């Protein structure tokens, strides 16, 4: 079965679309076939492109990014093997809507490395997005090391 991962944050315009793009990129570098998508627990930005600072940061690192914001839905809990939350608040919101029939493993993305959340960069400057990119890269590699192997 193809490895499938859903990255989740609040708005699905800053952290999780970046996480989606970076995880895809890191997996491809390893020759791993993977399905990655992202979603938000909130519905503030449905259909929007990723934040321009997320796009700029990905472009600076030659990581392709292409996503339309969407909200997490019940079917995601069986359509993905892993659902990875950017922070504890996202994780709690996901636990609250997880259906009984869920088969996905629901975890804080940081649990694969250092248990740290990805801070929300939305209200800050570009530096927060650059830090977010670095964190997404480290978390992608920690996740792939554990789930696929080094
Ligand atoms: P994200 O950042 O969860 O990383 O996409 C946010 C973007 C927008 C909002 C909150 C967080 N907002 O409240 O509009």
Tab-separated table of C-alpha atoms and ligand atoms in Angstrom:
chain	number	residue	atom	x	y	z
A	1	UNK	CA	0.000	0.000	0.000
A	2	UNK	CA	1.282	3.467	-0.871
A	3	UNK	CA	2.370	5.475	2.163
A	4	UNK	CA	-0.195	8.247	2.715
A	5	UNK	CA	0.090	11.248	5.018
A	6	UNK	CA	-2.145	14.227	5.808
A	7	UNK	CA	-0.442	17.222	7.445
A	8	UNK	CA	-2.818	19.394	9.487
A	9	UNK	CA	-2.625	22.910	10.945
A	10	UNK	CA	-5.291	25.537	11.691
A	11	UNK	CA	-5.732	27.623	8.552
A	12	UNK	CA	-4.092	25.323	5.948
A	13	UNK	CA	-2.336	28.304	4.350
A	14	UNK	CA	0.993	28.555	6.246
A	15	UNK	CA	2.396	25.494	8.045
A	16	UNK	CA	0.591	22.470	6.608
A	17	UNK	CA	0.846	23.321	2.883
A	18	UNK	CA	4.555	23.949	3.517
A	19	UNK	CA	4.771	20.648	5.392
A	20	UNK	CA	3.007	18.870	2.547
A	21	UNK	CA	5.408	20.326	-0.037
A	22	UNK	CA	8.520	19.590	2.042
A	23	UNK	CA	7.537	16.014	2.978
A	24	UNK	CA	6.790	15.238	-0.681
A	25	UNK	CA	10.151	16.726	-1.685
A	26	UNK	CA	12.150	14.844	0.979
A	27	UNK	CA	10.383	11.558	0.153
A	28	UNK	CA	11.078	11.998	-3.561
A	29	UNK	CA	14.761	12.594	-2.813
A	30	UNK	CA	14.769	9.144	-1.165
A	31	UNK	CA	12.849	7.536	-4.028
A	32	UNK	CA	9.860	6.865	-1.783
A	33	UNK	CA	6.409	6.734	-3.373
A	34	UNK	CA	4.074	8.699	-1.149
A	35	UNK	CA	0.681	10.425	-1.202
A	36	UNK	CA	0.764	13.668	0.807
A	37	UNK	CA	-1.988	16.219	1.297
A	38	UNK	CA	-2.725	18.911	3.867
A	39	UNK	CA	-5.806	20.370	5.523
A	40	UNK	CA	-6.858	22.775	8.254
A	41	UNK	CA	-9.017	22.243	11.319
A	42	UNK	CA	-10.518	25.696	10.644
A	43	UNK	CA	-12.509	26.866	7.637
A	44	UNK	CA	-11.233	30.443	7.385
A	45	UNK	CA	-9.401	30.157	4.072
A	46	UNK	CA	-11.239	27.501	2.054
A	47	UNK	CA	-10.012	27.389	-1.548
A	48	UNK	CA	-7.211	29.889	-0.943
A	49	UNK	CA	-3.657	29.517	-2.195
A	50	UNK	CA	-0.953	29.103	0.443
A	51	UNK	CA	0.194	32.326	2.163
A	52	UNK	CA	2.619	34.245	-0.065
A	53	UNK	CA	5.354	33.924	2.590
A	54	UNK	CA	4.967	30.131	2.538
A	55	UNK	CA	5.213	30.172	-1.270
A	56	UNK	CA	8.266	32.478	-1.229
A	57	UNK	CA	10.082	30.318	1.328
A	58	UNK	CA	9.417	27.104	-0.609
A	59	UNK	CA	10.520	28.744	-3.877
A	60	UNK	CA	13.777	29.899	-2.267
A	61	UNK	CA	14.514	26.252	-1.523
A	62	UNK	CA	13.337	25.005	-4.950
A	63	UNK	CA	10.507	23.063	-3.360
A	64	UNK	CA	7.400	23.015	-5.580
A	65	UNK	CA	4.188	24.018	-3.807
A	66	UNK	CA	0.644	23.795	-5.126
A	67	UNK	CA	-2.358	23.570	-2.814
A	68	UNK	CA	-5.878	24.892	-2.275
A	69	UNK	CA	-6.873	25.262	1.374
A	70	UNK	CA	-9.433	22.760	2.615
A	71	UNK	CA	-10.850	21.659	5.945
A	72	UNK	CA	-10.238	18.246	7.502
A	73	UNK	CA	-13.145	15.875	6.858
A	74	UNK	CA	-14.220	12.597	8.449
A	75	UNK	CA	-13.173	10.545	5.412
A	76	UNK	CA	-9.569	11.717	5.909
A	77	UNK	CA	-9.398	9.442	8.972
A	78	UNK	CA	-9.674	6.384	6.754
A	79	UNK	CA	-8.158	7.735	3.540
A	80	UNK	CA	-4.739	8.444	5.116
A	81	UNK	CA	-2.475	6.108	7.100
A	82	UNK	CA	-1.019	9.006	9.076
A	83	UNK	CA	-2.528	12.315	10.148
A	84	UNK	CA	0.173	14.593	11.570
A	85	UNK	CA	-0.764	17.684	13.572
A	86	UNK	CA	1.422	20.813	13.547
A	87	UNK	CA	0.702	21.691	17.203
A	88	UNK	CA	-1.150	20.371	20.265
A	89	UNK	CA	-4.192	22.536	19.636
A	90	UNK	CA	-4.536	21.057	16.140
A	91	UNK	CA	-4.104	17.583	17.662
A	92	UNK	CA	-6.871	18.179	20.241
A	93	UNK	CA	-9.202	19.493	17.540
A	94	UNK	CA	-8.511	16.403	15.436
A	95	UNK	CA	-9.121	14.067	18.391
A	96	UNK	CA	-12.468	15.791	18.953
A	97	UNK	CA	-13.694	15.035	15.420
A	98	UNK	CA	-12.038	11.616	14.956
A	99	UNK	CA	-14.757	9.123	13.977
A	100	UNK	CA	-14.962	5.695	15.649
A	101	UNK	CA	-14.155	4.113	12.296
A	102	UNK	CA	-10.828	5.968	12.017
A	103	UNK	CA	-7.901	3.861	10.851
A	104	UNK	CA	-5.344	6.663	10.507
A	105	UNK	CA	-2.622	7.060	13.108
A	106	UNK	CA	-3.121	10.503	14.605
A	107	UNK	CA	0.010	12.076	16.074
A	108	UNK	CA	1.802	15.329	16.715
A	109	UNK	CA	4.293	15.601	13.820
A	110	UNK	CA	6.950	16.597	16.349
A	111	UNK	CA	6.488	13.266	18.156
A	112	UNK	CA	8.801	11.714	15.551
A	113	UNK	CA	11.653	14.000	16.624
A	114	UNK	CA	11.524	16.225	19.704
A	115	UNK	CA	7.826	16.547	20.655
A	116	UNK	CA	7.928	20.242	19.772
A	117	UNK	CA	4.999	21.972	18.034
A	118	UNK	CA	5.453	23.982	14.852
A	119	UNK	CA	4.754	27.573	15.986
A	120	UNK	CA	2.122	29.431	13.961
A	121	UNK	CA	4.046	31.953	11.807
A	122	UNK	CA	0.922	33.739	10.477
A	123	UNK	CA	1.123	36.899	12.588
A	124	UNK	CA	4.917	37.245	12.456
A	125	UNK	CA	7.531	38.053	9.832
A	126	UNK	CA	9.298	35.992	7.187
A	127	UNK	CA	11.779	34.596	9.740
A	128	UNK	CA	9.008	32.491	11.263
A	129	UNK	CA	8.362	30.956	7.850
A	130	UNK	CA	12.051	30.199	7.357
A	131	UNK	CA	12.144	28.483	10.763
A	132	UNK	CA	8.975	26.623	9.836
A	133	UNK	CA	10.649	25.385	6.643
A	134	UNK	CA	13.661	24.107	8.581
A	135	UNK	CA	11.419	22.378	11.080
A	136	UNK	CA	9.327	20.777	8.302
A	137	UNK	CA	12.533	19.441	6.712
A	138	UNK	CA	13.768	17.947	10.003
A	139	UNK	CA	10.353	16.505	10.830
A	140	UNK	CA	9.946	15.020	7.339
A	141	UNK	CA	13.250	13.197	7.671
A	142	UNK	CA	12.504	12.012	11.221
A	143	UNK	CA	9.109	10.717	10.066
A	144	UNK	CA	10.536	8.932	7.014
A	145	UNK	CA	13.388	7.447	9.099
A	146	UNK	CA	10.893	5.940	11.544
A	147	UNK	CA	8.162	4.831	9.167
A	148	UNK	CA	10.174	3.767	6.111
A	149	UNK	CA	13.666	3.308	7.572
A	150	UNK	CA	16.976	5.149	7.220
B	1	LIG	P1	-1.659	28.023	9.607
B	1	LIG	O1	-1.628	29.570	10.016
B	1	LIG	O2	-2.539	27.326	10.629
B	1	LIG	O3	-0.235	27.608	9.717
B	1	LIG	O4	-2.202	27.952	8.205
B	1	LIG	C1	-2.802	30.309	10.197
B	1	LIG	C2	-3.359	30.984	9.132
B	1	LIG	C3	-4.493	31.738	9.312
B	1	LIG	C4	-5.084	31.820	10.556
B	1	LIG	C5	-4.531	31.132	11.624
B	1	LIG	C6	-3.379	30.380	11.442
B	1	LIG	N1	-6.237	32.614	10.763
B	1	LIG	O5	-6.722	32.693	11.900
B	1	LIG	O6	-6.752	33.215	9.802
